[in-house]
Short mmCIF file of C-alpha atoms in Angstrom, two decimals:
data_model
loop_
_atom_site.label_atom_id
_atom_site.label_comp_id
_atom_site.label_asym_id
_atom_site.label_seq_id
_atom_site.Cartn_x
_atom_site.Cartn_y
_atom_site.Cartn_z
CA MET I 27 -8.33 -3.46 -9.59
CA ASP I 28 -7.55 -6.89 -10.92
CA ILE I 29 -4.63 -8.95 -9.59
CA GLU I 30 -3.18 -9.11 -13.13
CA ALA I 31 -2.96 -5.29 -13.13
CA HIS I 32 -0.75 -5.51 -10.02
CA ARG I 33 1.40 -8.17 -11.64
CA LEU I 34 1.79 -6.02 -14.74
CA ALA I 35 2.79 -3.02 -12.55
CA LEU I 36 5.43 -5.15 -10.84
CA SER I 37 6.74 -6.29 -14.21
CA MET I 38 6.83 -2.75 -15.57
CA ALA I 39 8.66 -1.53 -12.43
CA GLY I 40 11.22 -4.30 -12.81
CA GLU I 41 10.52 -5.64 -9.34
CA PRO I 42 9.68 -9.32 -9.26
CA ASP I 43 9.19 -9.48 -5.49
CA PRO I 44 5.83 -7.96 -4.38
CA LYS I 45 7.02 -8.07 -0.76
CA ARG I 46 9.41 -5.21 -1.69
CA CYS I 47 6.54 -3.05 -3.02
CA VAL I 48 4.08 -0.68 -1.47
CA LEU I 49 0.68 0.17 -2.90
CA LEU I 50 -0.80 3.54 -2.00
CA ASP I 51 -4.40 3.96 -3.04
CA ASP I 52 -7.58 5.74 -2.01
CA SER I 53 -9.74 2.67 -2.64
CA TRP I 54 -9.76 -0.21 -0.17
CA ARG I 55 -10.97 -2.52 -2.94
CA ASN I 56 -7.51 -2.27 -4.55
CA MET I 57 -5.85 -3.40 -1.36
CA ILE I 58 -7.24 -6.92 -1.56
CA PRO I 59 -5.40 -8.19 -4.70
CA ALA I 60 -2.22 -6.31 -3.72
CA LYS I 61 -2.18 -7.91 -0.26
CA SER I 62 -2.83 -11.32 -1.79
CA LEU I 63 0.40 -10.86 -3.79
CA GLY I 64 2.28 -9.86 -0.65
CA MET I 65 2.54 -6.08 -1.16
CA THR I 66 2.40 -3.69 1.75
CA THR I 67 -0.78 -1.61 1.35
CA ILE I 68 -1.54 1.92 2.50
CA LEU I 69 -5.00 3.39 2.24
CA VAL I 70 -4.81 7.17 1.65
CA SER I 71 -8.20 8.47 2.69
CA PRO I 72 -9.58 10.78 5.38
CA ARG I 73 -10.66 8.84 8.47
CA THR I 74 -14.32 9.65 8.29
CA ASN I 75 -15.52 6.38 9.84
CA PRO I 76 -12.76 4.53 11.75
CA GLY I 77 -15.09 1.65 12.57
CA ASP I 78 -15.74 0.90 8.89
CA ALA I 79 -14.55 -2.67 8.24
CA SER I 80 -13.49 -1.77 4.72
CA HIS I 81 -10.56 0.19 6.11
CA HIS I 82 -9.15 -2.93 7.69
CA GLU I 83 -8.14 -4.27 4.29
CA ALA I 84 -5.02 -2.07 4.27
CA ASP I 85 -1.84 -2.60 6.28
CA PHE I 86 -1.66 1.17 7.07
CA TRP I 87 -4.07 4.05 6.83
CA MET I 88 -3.10 7.67 6.24
CA ASN I 89 -5.28 10.77 6.03
CA ASN I 90 -3.08 12.11 3.25
CA ILE I 91 0.14 11.38 1.39
CA LEU I 92 2.09 13.79 3.60
CA GLU I 93 1.97 11.19 6.36
CA LEU I 94 4.09 8.70 4.34
CA PRO I 95 7.46 9.56 5.95
CA HIS I 96 5.92 9.01 9.38
CA THR I 97 4.04 5.85 8.35
CA MET I 98 7.01 4.21 6.57
CA PRO I 99 10.25 5.94 7.60
CA GLN I 100 12.25 2.98 6.27
CA LEU I 101 11.57 4.27 2.75
CA TRP I 102 13.86 7.19 3.50
CA ASN I 103 16.81 5.14 4.76
CA SER I 104 19.95 5.76 2.75
CA HIS I 105 20.56 2.01 2.37
CA VAL I 106 17.74 -0.37 1.53
CA PRO I 107 18.91 -3.96 1.18
CA ARG I 108 17.81 -5.88 -1.89
#
């Protein structure tokens, strides 16, 4: 994914600050441009090879999306400061 695609997504979401955004994706290649913008990145992929360097591109790694509340409990806080 191109960095411009991430910028467009931020614009469409109405969030100018990438540090307030989280990218969940099943491709580690998409983590690189998102991280360069300052987004938090979560790779959603079964841990088939934990030693694979490609998995180190993400800030977090989940086997499936159901792990999100455990991985980032702050997303479920009733008050998130802007």
